[in-house]
């Protein structure tokens, strides 16, 4: 049976607002689970002075991979490691990386080790996400979350304390993978490991949107960026709400019909902080008040937009007209956390050189097959539009 792999990098079932706990004036979060980006732990990341030692590295170690293989099959482990290394090489040959990007990658049986077993023949293929995100003030005066891999590349004299890894990645040995160099041809039900890894690493570099229904992931009714809450949030305790914070990716989201930046909608939604204040009796009190506010109407409109085909795009730096935007995935209805918005439009790009970041990839095709279907773009698997996105992010 032919089945598509499920990419669940940013999927979640947790209401993060209840889990947020901020300890320092700089907002940093570690994301320990590559399969659930919304699982996050606040960390102290006060500014440190950049060490001169990390300033220059030779060009061949720009992608440093710590690989752990949970399998006894050494040949298989070697193939997986090679897959990670090749994906890293593709990325370093495409985008300019000043400070090396570090990855903690593992390959093991999710069912045996984590008790995460396949349901209805759908195997979780694996995922990757930024190990740490850091809120930084942008040039437009708006605070946004950056993945650590991007923050590292910024020319700060003093930078926030970094965690040991930029990207966490884990892949499931239960998934039926085909590897470059395998003796046999790819089978209809197999997925090309390198293709999956490359896709996930691009998410780890910042290709993901913050827009979600943080109050109901399963049945979304309105979308917002990430709610930022001060102090420890407990069910029956007073709550201090600081507004909604976008990811850096969201700065470039535009409504294709009007060219309006989605960030303007965030600004309107965030006026709730000025109008209703920051203090709420309980988290529930906040949710009730937010949902009955005029600002919530904007959230509902945003959900409608994000579930209307060809409604939202990513407008790269130096592009002016919405016609130059990369169309994002907004055909899925209901909105699907982890698939909607944080990918390029499937129908528009699946048969082009920008196939890599569609929300699903049909099995039975290798990375090479996708590339030749896309017209053998000379720049490799990272197509021209995706390059623009990555360049824009930093
Ligand atoms: Zn994805």
mmCIF file of C-alpha atoms and ligand atoms in Angstrom:
data_model
loop_
_atom_site.group_PDB
_atom_site.id
_atom_site.type_symbol
_atom_site.label_atom_id
_atom_site.label_comp_id
_atom_site.label_asym_id
_atom_site.label_seq_id
_atom_site.Cartn_x
_atom_site.Cartn_y
_atom_site.Cartn_z
ATOM 1 C CA UNK A 1 0.000 0.000 0.000
ATOM 2 C CA UNK A 2 1.246 3.411 -0.893
ATOM 3 C CA UNK A 3 1.318 5.784 1.986
ATOM 4 C CA UNK A 4 2.696 9.216 2.593
ATOM 5 C CA UNK A 5 5.041 9.882 5.439
ATOM 6 C CA UNK A 6 3.820 12.096 8.191
ATOM 7 C CA UNK A 7 6.031 15.048 8.974
ATOM 8 C CA UNK A 8 5.206 16.122 12.477
ATOM 9 C CA UNK A 9 8.012 18.529 13.256
ATOM 10 C CA UNK A 10 5.773 21.140 14.692
ATOM 11 C CA UNK A 11 2.801 19.054 15.648
ATOM 12 C CA UNK A 12 1.535 19.134 19.149
ATOM 13 C CA UNK A 13 -1.245 18.268 21.482
ATOM 14 C CA UNK A 14 -0.029 20.383 24.356
ATOM 15 C CA UNK A 15 -1.488 23.699 25.341
ATOM 16 C CA UNK A 16 1.781 25.549 25.685
ATOM 17 C CA UNK A 17 0.268 28.461 27.520
ATOM 18 C CA UNK A 18 -0.022 26.304 30.608
ATOM 19 C CA UNK A 19 3.603 25.210 30.370
ATOM 20 C CA UNK A 20 5.348 28.474 29.728
ATOM 21 C CA UNK A 21 7.618 29.561 32.525
ATOM 22 C CA UNK A 22 9.979 32.402 32.040
ATOM 23 C CA UNK A 23 12.902 32.997 34.320
ATOM 24 C CA UNK A 24 15.023 35.613 32.658
ATOM 25 C CA UNK A 25 14.585 38.925 30.925
ATOM 26 C CA UNK A 26 15.731 37.335 27.667
ATOM 27 C CA UNK A 27 13.228 34.813 26.434
ATOM 28 C CA UNK A 28 14.910 31.544 25.517
ATOM 29 C CA UNK A 29 13.332 28.149 25.248
ATOM 30 C CA UNK A 30 14.787 24.702 24.754
ATOM 31 C CA UNK A 31 12.728 22.306 22.665
ATOM 32 C CA UNK A 32 13.818 18.839 23.789
ATOM 33 C CA UNK A 33 11.529 16.798 21.545
ATOM 34 C CA UNK A 34 12.169 16.935 17.771
ATOM 35 C CA UNK A 35 8.663 15.558 17.259
ATOM 36 C CA UNK A 36 6.916 18.200 19.312
ATOM 37 C CA UNK A 37 8.155 21.737 18.869
ATOM 38 C CA UNK A 38 5.589 23.111 21.310
ATOM 39 C CA UNK A 39 7.097 21.197 24.177
ATOM 40 C CA UNK A 40 9.409 23.824 25.589
ATOM 41 C CA UNK A 41 11.485 24.571 28.647
ATOM 42 C CA UNK A 42 12.442 28.143 29.581
ATOM 43 C CA UNK A 43 16.184 28.553 29.996
ATOM 44 C CA UNK A 44 18.383 31.290 31.324
ATOM 45 C CA UNK A 45 20.343 32.665 28.397
ATOM 46 C CA UNK A 46 21.843 35.940 29.639
ATOM 47 C CA UNK A 47 24.164 37.608 27.177
ATOM 48 C CA UNK A 48 27.711 36.343 26.875
ATOM 49 C CA UNK A 49 30.630 37.786 24.943
ATOM 50 C CA UNK A 50 31.354 36.010 21.706
ATOM 51 C CA UNK A 51 34.470 33.971 21.993
ATOM 52 C CA UNK A 52 37.062 34.672 19.315
ATOM 53 C CA UNK A 53 37.663 30.958 18.959
ATOM 54 C CA UNK A 54 34.236 30.377 17.426
ATOM 55 C CA UNK A 55 34.615 33.156 14.904
ATOM 56 C CA UNK A 56 36.321 31.299 12.104
ATOM 57 C CA UNK A 57 36.175 27.678 11.119
ATOM 58 C CA UNK A 58 37.365 25.962 8.007
ATOM 59 C CA UNK A 59 34.691 25.467 5.381
ATOM 60 C CA UNK A 60 34.407 21.683 5.704
ATOM 61 C CA UNK A 61 33.063 21.558 9.247
ATOM 62 C CA UNK A 62 30.174 23.990 8.930
ATOM 63 C CA UNK A 63 27.700 21.248 9.748
ATOM 64 C CA UNK A 64 28.758 19.278 12.806
ATOM 65 C CA UNK A 65 26.746 16.153 13.463
ATOM 66 C CA UNK A 66 26.740 14.121 16.658
ATOM 67 C CA UNK A 67 25.168 10.881 15.545
ATOM 68 C CA UNK A 68 23.768 8.178 17.824
ATOM 69 C CA UNK A 69 22.596 4.924 16.262
ATOM 70 C CA UNK A 70 20.332 2.723 18.333
ATOM 71 C CA UNK A 71 20.640 -0.258 15.999
ATOM 72 C CA UNK A 72 23.013 -3.232 15.988
ATOM 73 C CA UNK A 73 23.191 -3.246 12.189
ATOM 74 C CA UNK A 74 26.426 -1.343 11.561
ATOM 75 C CA UNK A 75 25.872 -1.196 7.808
ATOM 76 C CA UNK A 76 22.482 0.456 8.352
ATOM 77 C CA UNK A 77 23.930 2.875 10.919
ATOM 78 C CA UNK A 78 26.644 3.876 8.450
ATOM 79 C CA UNK A 79 24.074 4.535 5.734
ATOM 80 C CA UNK A 80 22.009 6.700 8.094
ATOM 81 C CA UNK A 81 25.057 8.683 9.177
ATOM 82 C CA UNK A 82 26.025 9.196 5.556
ATOM 83 C CA UNK A 83 22.479 10.428 4.856
ATOM 84 C CA UNK A 84 22.799 13.060 7.579
ATOM 85 C CA UNK A 85 26.237 14.098 6.351
ATOM 86 C CA UNK A 86 25.093 14.405 2.730
ATOM 87 C CA UNK A 87 22.079 16.491 3.782
ATOM 88 C CA UNK A 88 24.434 18.725 5.776
ATOM 89 C CA UNK A 89 26.711 19.110 2.761
ATOM 90 C CA UNK A 90 23.776 20.074 0.537
ATOM 91 C CA UNK A 91 22.792 22.790 3.013
ATOM 92 C CA UNK A 92 26.310 24.163 3.497
ATOM 93 C CA UNK A 93 26.868 24.275 -0.246
ATOM 94 C CA UNK A 94 23.631 26.243 -0.686
ATOM 95 C CA UNK A 95 23.564 28.802 2.081
ATOM 96 C CA UNK A 96 26.360 30.759 3.631
ATOM 97 C CA UNK A 97 27.142 29.628 7.145
ATOM 98 C CA UNK A 98 29.697 31.588 9.165
ATOM 99 C CA UNK A 99 29.484 29.800 12.495
ATOM 100 C CA UNK A 100 29.116 26.003 12.294
ATOM 101 C CA UNK A 101 25.670 24.528 12.847
ATOM 102 C CA UNK A 102 25.575 21.661 15.331
ATOM 103 C CA UNK A 103 23.134 18.787 15.192
ATOM 104 C CA UNK A 104 22.280 16.087 17.680
ATOM 105 C CA UNK A 105 20.945 13.315 15.459
ATOM 106 C CA UNK A 106 19.721 9.869 16.371
ATOM 107 C CA UNK A 107 18.226 6.858 14.615
ATOM 108 C CA UNK A 108 16.383 4.159 16.553
ATOM 109 C CA UNK A 109 13.197 2.145 16.912
ATOM 110 C CA UNK A 110 10.564 4.626 18.182
ATOM 111 C CA UNK A 111 8.169 1.787 19.024
ATOM 112 C CA UNK A 112 10.634 -0.215 21.131
ATOM 113 C CA UNK A 113 12.384 2.730 22.787
ATOM 114 C CA UNK A 114 9.687 5.391 23.152
ATOM 115 C CA UNK A 115 6.609 3.178 22.879
ATOM 116 C CA UNK A 116 5.589 5.326 19.918
ATOM 117 C CA UNK A 117 4.268 2.645 17.599
ATOM 118 C CA UNK A 118 2.649 2.865 14.175
ATOM 119 C CA UNK A 119 -1.106 3.326 13.977
ATOM 120 C CA UNK A 120 -3.057 2.159 10.901
ATOM 121 C CA UNK A 121 0.146 1.604 8.937
ATOM 122 C CA UNK A 122 1.172 5.237 9.479
ATOM 123 C CA UNK A 123 4.701 5.286 10.776
ATOM 124 C CA UNK A 124 6.139 8.478 12.217
ATOM 125 C CA UNK A 125 9.150 9.007 9.974
ATOM 126 C CA UNK A 126 10.994 11.315 12.325
ATOM 127 C CA UNK A 127 11.623 14.990 12.680
ATOM 128 C CA UNK A 128 13.974 17.796 13.507
ATOM 129 C CA UNK A 129 13.528 21.125 15.211
ATOM 130 C CA UNK A 130 15.575 23.984 16.596
ATOM 131 C CA UNK A 131 17.035 22.904 19.928
ATOM 132 C CA UNK A 132 16.671 26.435 21.267
ATOM 133 C CA UNK A 133 14.684 29.485 20.209
ATOM 134 C CA UNK A 134 15.586 32.979 21.333
ATOM 135 C CA UNK A 135 13.376 36.072 21.285
ATOM 136 C CA UNK A 136 15.191 39.043 19.732
ATOM 137 C CA UNK A 137 14.111 42.582 18.982
ATOM 138 C CA UNK A 138 13.852 42.979 15.228
ATOM 139 C CA UNK A 139 14.780 46.082 13.224
ATOM 140 C CA UNK A 140 11.067 46.962 12.989
ATOM 141 C CA UNK A 141 10.894 47.150 16.795
ATOM 142 C CA UNK A 142 8.981 43.876 17.098
ATOM 143 C CA UNK A 143 10.222 40.985 19.203
ATOM 144 C CA UNK A 144 10.351 37.651 17.356
ATOM 145 C CA UNK A 145 11.630 34.137 18.023
ATOM 146 C CA UNK A 146 14.744 33.044 16.148
ATOM 147 C CA UNK A 147 16.139 29.526 16.021
ATOM 148 C CA UNK A 148 19.595 29.363 17.617
ATOM 149 C CA UNK A 149 21.188 28.319 14.285
ATOM 150 C CA UNK A 150 20.232 31.743 12.863
ATOM 151 C CA UNK A 151 21.098 33.770 15.968
ATOM 152 C CA UNK A 152 24.617 32.304 15.791
ATOM 153 C CA UNK A 153 25.105 33.809 12.332
ATOM 154 C CA UNK A 154 24.192 37.339 13.451
ATOM 155 C CA UNK A 155 27.134 39.662 14.039
ATOM 156 C CA UNK A 156 26.616 40.278 17.775
ATOM 157 C CA UNK A 157 29.440 41.403 20.039
ATOM 158 C CA UNK A 158 27.419 39.943 22.890
ATOM 159 C CA UNK A 159 25.099 37.082 22.170
ATOM 160 C CA UNK A 160 22.622 35.113 24.290
ATOM 161 C CA UNK A 161 24.026 31.957 25.837
ATOM 162 C CA UNK A 162 23.726 29.128 23.360
ATOM 163 C CA UNK A 163 22.801 25.543 24.077
ATOM 164 C CA UNK A 164 25.184 22.776 22.934
ATOM 165 C CA UNK A 165 23.170 21.971 19.779
ATOM 166 C CA UNK A 166 21.314 24.058 17.219
ATOM 167 C CA UNK A 167 19.105 21.316 15.850
ATOM 168 C CA UNK A 168 17.764 18.121 17.390
ATOM 169 C CA UNK A 169 16.817 15.357 14.981
ATOM 170 C CA UNK A 170 15.542 11.844 15.461
ATOM 171 C CA UNK A 171 14.451 9.343 12.867
ATOM 172 C CA UNK A 172 12.546 6.121 13.183
ATOM 173 C CA UNK A 173 14.164 2.840 12.131
ATOM 174 C CA UNK A 174 10.603 1.454 11.799
ATOM 175 C CA UNK A 175 9.975 3.678 8.780
ATOM 176 C CA UNK A 176 10.710 1.995 5.467
ATOM 177 C CA UNK A 177 13.629 4.031 4.191
ATOM 178 C CA UNK A 178 15.601 3.727 1.013
ATOM 179 C CA UNK A 179 19.213 4.926 1.122
ATOM 180 C CA UNK A 180 21.377 6.398 -1.597
ATOM 181 C CA UNK A 181 23.720 3.606 -2.701
ATOM 182 C CA UNK A 182 21.257 0.797 -1.886
ATOM 183 C CA UNK A 183 21.617 -2.136 -4.280
ATOM 184 C CA UNK A 184 17.919 -2.292 -5.072
ATOM 185 C CA UNK A 185 15.758 0.426 -6.539
ATOM 186 C CA UNK A 186 13.388 2.335 -4.286
ATOM 187 C CA UNK A 187 10.153 0.392 -3.642
ATOM 188 C CA UNK A 188 6.730 2.062 -3.937
ATOM 189 C CA UNK A 189 6.281 2.184 -0.162
ATOM 190 C CA UNK A 190 9.788 3.430 0.617
ATOM 191 C CA UNK A 191 10.914 6.975 1.351
ATOM 192 C CA UNK A 192 14.328 8.358 0.477
ATOM 193 C CA UNK A 193 16.056 8.953 3.813
ATOM 194 C CA UNK A 194 18.130 11.858 2.555
ATOM 195 C CA UNK A 195 15.057 13.644 1.235
ATOM 196 C CA UNK A 196 13.286 13.325 4.592
ATOM 197 C CA UNK A 197 16.350 14.472 6.539
ATOM 198 C CA UNK A 198 16.956 17.435 4.257
ATOM 199 C CA UNK A 199 13.324 18.527 4.578
ATOM 200 C CA UNK A 200 13.464 18.304 8.361
ATOM 201 C CA UNK A 201 16.797 20.127 8.647
ATOM 202 C CA UNK A 202 15.350 23.054 6.682
ATOM 203 C CA UNK A 203 12.626 23.263 9.354
ATOM 204 C CA UNK A 204 15.420 23.258 11.931
ATOM 205 C CA UNK A 205 16.928 26.282 10.193
ATOM 206 C CA UNK A 206 13.792 28.355 10.717
ATOM 207 C CA UNK A 207 11.274 27.286 8.069
ATOM 208 C CA UNK A 208 8.247 27.155 10.381
ATOM 209 C CA UNK A 209 5.397 29.468 11.276
ATOM 210 C CA UNK A 210 4.158 30.359 14.745
ATOM 211 C CA UNK A 211 0.490 30.746 13.778
ATOM 212 C CA UNK A 212 -1.645 28.195 15.607
ATOM 213 C CA UNK A 213 -4.662 27.844 17.838
ATOM 214 C CA UNK A 214 -2.820 27.578 21.149
ATOM 215 C CA UNK A 215 -6.106 27.104 22.983
ATOM 216 C CA UNK A 216 -7.301 24.200 20.846
ATOM 217 C CA UNK A 217 -4.766 22.513 18.567
ATOM 218 C CA UNK A 218 -7.157 19.748 17.590
ATOM 219 C CA UNK A 219 -10.151 21.872 16.553
ATOM 220 C CA UNK A 220 -8.713 25.275 15.715
ATOM 221 C CA UNK A 221 -11.137 28.207 15.828
ATOM 222 C CA UNK A 222 -8.713 31.109 15.529
ATOM 223 C CA UNK A 223 -4.980 31.561 14.975
ATOM 224 C CA UNK A 224 -2.405 33.628 16.838
ATOM 225 C CA UNK A 225 1.368 33.711 17.165
ATOM 226 C CA UNK A 226 2.854 32.200 20.347
ATOM 227 C CA UNK A 227 1.335 33.506 23.599
ATOM 228 C CA UNK A 228 3.997 34.944 25.893
ATOM 229 C CA UNK A 229 3.278 34.646 29.573
ATOM 230 C CA UNK A 230 5.317 35.854 32.527
ATOM 231 C CA UNK A 231 6.086 33.771 35.564
ATOM 232 C CA UNK A 232 4.886 30.311 36.255
ATOM 233 C CA UNK A 233 1.430 29.636 34.910
ATOM 234 C CA UNK A 234 -0.847 27.530 37.079
ATOM 235 C CA UNK A 235 -4.465 26.670 36.552
ATOM 236 C CA UNK A 236 -5.976 28.762 39.341
ATOM 237 C CA UNK A 237 -3.294 31.417 39.662
ATOM 238 C CA UNK A 238 -3.120 34.982 38.405
ATOM 239 C CA UNK A 239 -1.536 35.237 34.967
ATOM 240 C CA UNK A 240 0.510 38.010 33.372
ATOM 241 C CA UNK A 241 0.132 38.069 29.608
ATOM 242 C CA UNK A 242 2.773 39.868 27.531
ATOM 243 C CA UNK A 243 1.289 39.498 24.061
ATOM 244 C CA UNK A 244 1.703 37.133 21.131
ATOM 245 C CA UNK A 245 5.167 36.632 19.597
ATOM 246 C CA UNK A 246 5.825 35.557 16.000
ATOM 247 C CA UNK A 247 8.687 33.477 14.645
ATOM 248 C CA UNK A 248 11.117 35.222 12.307
ATOM 249 C CA UNK A 249 9.523 33.267 9.403
ATOM 250 C CA UNK A 250 6.218 35.071 10.087
ATOM 251 C CA UNK A 251 7.747 38.498 9.525
ATOM 252 C CA UNK A 252 7.653 37.739 5.790
ATOM 253 C CA UNK A 253 4.127 36.301 5.606
ATOM 254 C CA UNK A 254 1.882 38.268 3.277
ATOM 255 C CA UNK A 255 -1.760 38.031 2.340
ATOM 256 C CA UNK A 256 -1.513 37.389 -1.385
ATOM 257 C CA UNK A 257 -4.706 39.182 -2.395
ATOM 258 C CA UNK A 258 -3.754 42.461 -0.724
ATOM 259 C CA UNK A 259 -0.007 42.286 -0.121
ATOM 260 C CA UNK A 260 -0.621 43.112 3.539
ATOM 261 C CA UNK A 261 1.901 41.652 5.971
ATOM 262 C CA UNK A 262 0.439 39.165 8.462
ATOM 263 C CA UNK A 263 2.560 40.972 11.084
ATOM 264 C CA UNK A 264 0.042 43.827 10.882
ATOM 265 C CA UNK A 265 -2.622 41.391 12.055
ATOM 266 C CA UNK A 266 -0.351 40.388 14.951
ATOM 267 C CA UNK A 267 -0.038 44.067 15.881
ATOM 268 C CA UNK A 268 -3.824 44.425 15.928
ATOM 269 C CA UNK A 269 -4.290 41.250 17.978
ATOM 270 C CA UNK A 270 -1.641 42.486 20.427
ATOM 271 C CA UNK A 271 -3.598 45.696 21.110
ATOM 272 C CA UNK A 272 -5.466 43.530 23.604
ATOM 273 C CA UNK A 273 -2.517 44.051 25.968
ATOM 274 C CA UNK A 274 -3.078 47.837 25.973
ATOM 275 C CA UNK A 275 -6.838 47.628 26.171
ATOM 276 C CA UNK A 276 -7.387 44.861 28.694
ATOM 277 C CA UNK A 277 -4.047 45.077 30.526
ATOM 278 C CA UNK A 278 -1.654 42.291 31.314
ATOM 279 C CA UNK A 279 -3.210 40.853 34.439
ATOM 280 C CA UNK A 280 -5.745 38.049 34.431
ATOM 281 C CA UNK A 281 -7.262 36.199 37.354
ATOM 282 C CA UNK A 282 -6.447 32.797 35.821
ATOM 283 C CA UNK A 283 -5.272 31.451 32.422
ATOM 284 C CA UNK A 284 -8.887 30.485 31.761
ATOM 285 C CA UNK A 285 -9.991 34.037 32.500
ATOM 286 C CA UNK A 286 -7.525 35.228 29.853
ATOM 287 C CA UNK A 287 -8.814 32.766 27.267
ATOM 288 C CA UNK A 288 -12.446 33.759 27.912
ATOM 289 C CA UNK A 289 -11.651 37.480 27.695
ATOM 290 C CA UNK A 290 -9.478 37.070 24.599
ATOM 291 C CA UNK A 291 -12.094 35.004 22.802
ATOM 292 C CA UNK A 292 -14.791 37.597 23.471
ATOM 293 C CA UNK A 293 -12.593 40.537 22.403
ATOM 294 C CA UNK A 294 -12.752 42.326 19.041
ATOM 295 C CA UNK A 295 -9.098 41.311 18.604
ATOM 296 C CA UNK A 296 -10.176 37.671 18.443
ATOM 297 C CA UNK A 297 -12.075 38.448 15.271
ATOM 298 C CA UNK A 298 -8.661 38.957 13.616
ATOM 299 C CA UNK A 299 -7.627 35.476 14.806
ATOM 300 C CA UNK A 300 -10.711 34.006 13.219
ATOM 301 C CA UNK A 301 -10.056 35.861 9.963
ATOM 302 C CA UNK A 302 -6.464 34.590 10.025
ATOM 303 C CA UNK A 303 -7.711 31.012 10.385
ATOM 304 C CA UNK A 304 -10.011 31.526 7.439
ATOM 305 C CA UNK A 305 -7.133 32.937 5.379
ATOM 306 C CA UNK A 306 -4.836 30.071 6.353
ATOM 307 C CA UNK A 307 -7.381 27.535 5.116
ATOM 308 C CA UNK A 308 -8.077 29.250 1.779
ATOM 309 C CA UNK A 309 -5.962 28.116 -1.206
ATOM 310 C CA UNK A 310 -3.384 30.647 -2.488
ATOM 311 C CA UNK A 311 -4.146 33.050 0.355
ATOM 312 C CA UNK A 312 -0.777 33.412 2.074
ATOM 313 C CA UNK A 313 2.780 33.608 0.854
ATOM 314 C CA UNK A 314 6.327 34.279 1.989
ATOM 315 C CA UNK A 315 7.638 37.512 0.489
ATOM 316 C CA UNK A 316 11.450 37.375 0.436
ATOM 317 C CA UNK A 317 13.624 40.387 1.174
ATOM 318 C CA UNK A 318 14.073 42.629 -1.862
ATOM 319 C CA UNK A 319 10.777 41.454 -3.362
ATOM 320 C CA UNK A 320 8.015 44.027 -3.517
ATOM 321 C CA UNK A 321 4.974 42.596 -5.189
ATOM 322 C CA UNK A 322 2.884 39.744 -3.725
ATOM 323 C CA UNK A 323 3.266 38.067 -7.117
ATOM 324 C CA UNK A 324 6.912 37.412 -6.169
ATOM 325 C CA UNK A 325 5.877 35.612 -2.980
ATOM 326 C CA UNK A 326 6.325 31.899 -2.448
ATOM 327 C CA UNK A 327 2.855 30.416 -2.057
ATOM 328 C CA UNK A 328 2.423 28.623 1.271
ATOM 329 C CA UNK A 329 0.279 25.605 2.093
ATOM 330 C CA UNK A 330 -3.199 26.903 2.870
ATOM 331 C CA UNK A 331 -5.330 24.277 1.116
ATOM 332 C CA UNK A 332 -5.718 22.060 4.192
ATOM 333 C CA UNK A 333 -9.073 22.480 5.890
ATOM 334 C CA UNK A 334 -9.363 22.163 8.850
ATOM 335 C CA UNK A 335 -6.060 23.872 9.618
ATOM 336 C CA UNK A 336 -3.416 21.270 10.405
ATOM 337 C CA UNK A 337 -0.808 22.144 12.971
ATOM 338 C CA UNK A 338 2.543 21.103 11.564
ATOM 339 C CA UNK A 339 1.376 20.848 7.944
ATOM 340 C CA UNK A 340 -0.451 24.089 7.154
ATOM 341 C CA UNK A 341 1.526 27.338 6.601
ATOM 342 C CA UNK A 342 4.996 25.998 7.479
ATOM 343 C CA UNK A 343 5.297 24.416 4.019
ATOM 344 C CA UNK A 344 5.106 25.534 0.403
ATOM 345 C CA UNK A 345 1.897 24.907 -1.540
ATOM 346 C CA UNK A 346 1.858 21.248 -2.583
ATOM 347 C CA UNK A 347 0.060 21.588 -5.901
ATOM 348 C CA UNK A 348 2.106 24.581 -7.015
ATOM 349 C CA UNK A 349 5.538 23.194 -6.229
ATOM 350 C CA UNK A 350 5.483 19.376 -6.082
ATOM 351 C CA UNK A 351 6.563 19.069 -9.723
ATOM 352 C CA UNK A 352 9.023 21.961 -9.631
ATOM 353 C CA UNK A 353 12.591 22.454 -8.399
ATOM 354 C CA UNK A 354 11.055 23.769 -5.131
ATOM 355 C CA UNK A 355 9.507 20.422 -4.207
ATOM 356 C CA UNK A 356 11.494 19.977 -0.972
ATOM 357 C CA UNK A 357 9.243 21.826 1.476
ATOM 358 C CA UNK A 358 5.810 20.526 0.490
ATOM 359 C CA UNK A 359 3.912 19.096 3.496
ATOM 360 C CA UNK A 360 3.902 15.553 2.108
ATOM 361 C CA UNK A 361 6.240 13.642 -0.107
ATOM 362 C CA UNK A 362 4.963 10.653 -2.008
ATOM 363 C CA UNK A 363 6.867 7.477 -1.299
ATOM 364 C CA UNK A 364 8.526 5.476 -4.056
ATOM 365 C CA UNK A 365 10.470 8.446 -5.397
ATOM 366 C CA UNK A 366 14.082 9.289 -4.610
ATOM 367 C CA UNK A 367 15.502 12.756 -4.098
ATOM 368 C CA UNK A 368 17.006 12.342 -7.584
ATOM 369 C CA UNK A 369 13.575 11.481 -9.025
ATOM 370 C CA UNK A 370 12.029 14.606 -7.513
ATOM 371 C CA UNK A 371 14.913 16.660 -8.868
ATOM 372 C CA UNK A 372 14.508 15.339 -12.386
ATOM 373 C CA UNK A 373 10.699 15.816 -12.251
ATOM 374 C CA UNK A 374 11.441 19.382 -11.144
ATOM 375 C CA UNK A 375 13.602 19.959 -14.218
ATOM 376 C CA UNK A 376 17.090 19.159 -12.887
ATOM 377 C CA UNK A 377 17.739 22.519 -11.292
ATOM 378 C CA UNK A 378 21.483 23.085 -11.400
ATOM 379 C CA UNK A 379 21.557 24.379 -7.827
ATOM 380 C CA UNK A 380 20.563 20.988 -6.378
ATOM 381 C CA UNK A 381 17.645 19.912 -4.184
ATOM 382 C CA UNK A 382 17.221 23.330 -2.553
ATOM 383 C CA UNK A 383 15.272 25.131 -5.263
ATOM 384 C CA UNK A 384 15.531 28.803 -6.213
ATOM 385 C CA UNK A 385 12.519 29.935 -4.169
ATOM 386 C CA UNK A 386 13.568 28.003 -1.092
ATOM 387 C CA UNK A 387 17.017 29.595 -1.398
ATOM 388 C CA UNK A 388 15.349 33.004 -1.297
ATOM 389 C CA UNK A 389 13.486 32.027 1.853
ATOM 390 C CA UNK A 390 16.627 30.781 3.594
ATOM 391 C CA UNK A 391 18.582 33.858 2.501
ATOM 392 C CA UNK A 392 15.829 36.111 3.828
ATOM 393 C CA UNK A 393 15.783 34.372 7.209
ATOM 394 C CA UNK A 394 19.504 34.975 7.535
HETATM 395 ZN ZN1 LIG B 1 7.690 19.598 7.060
#
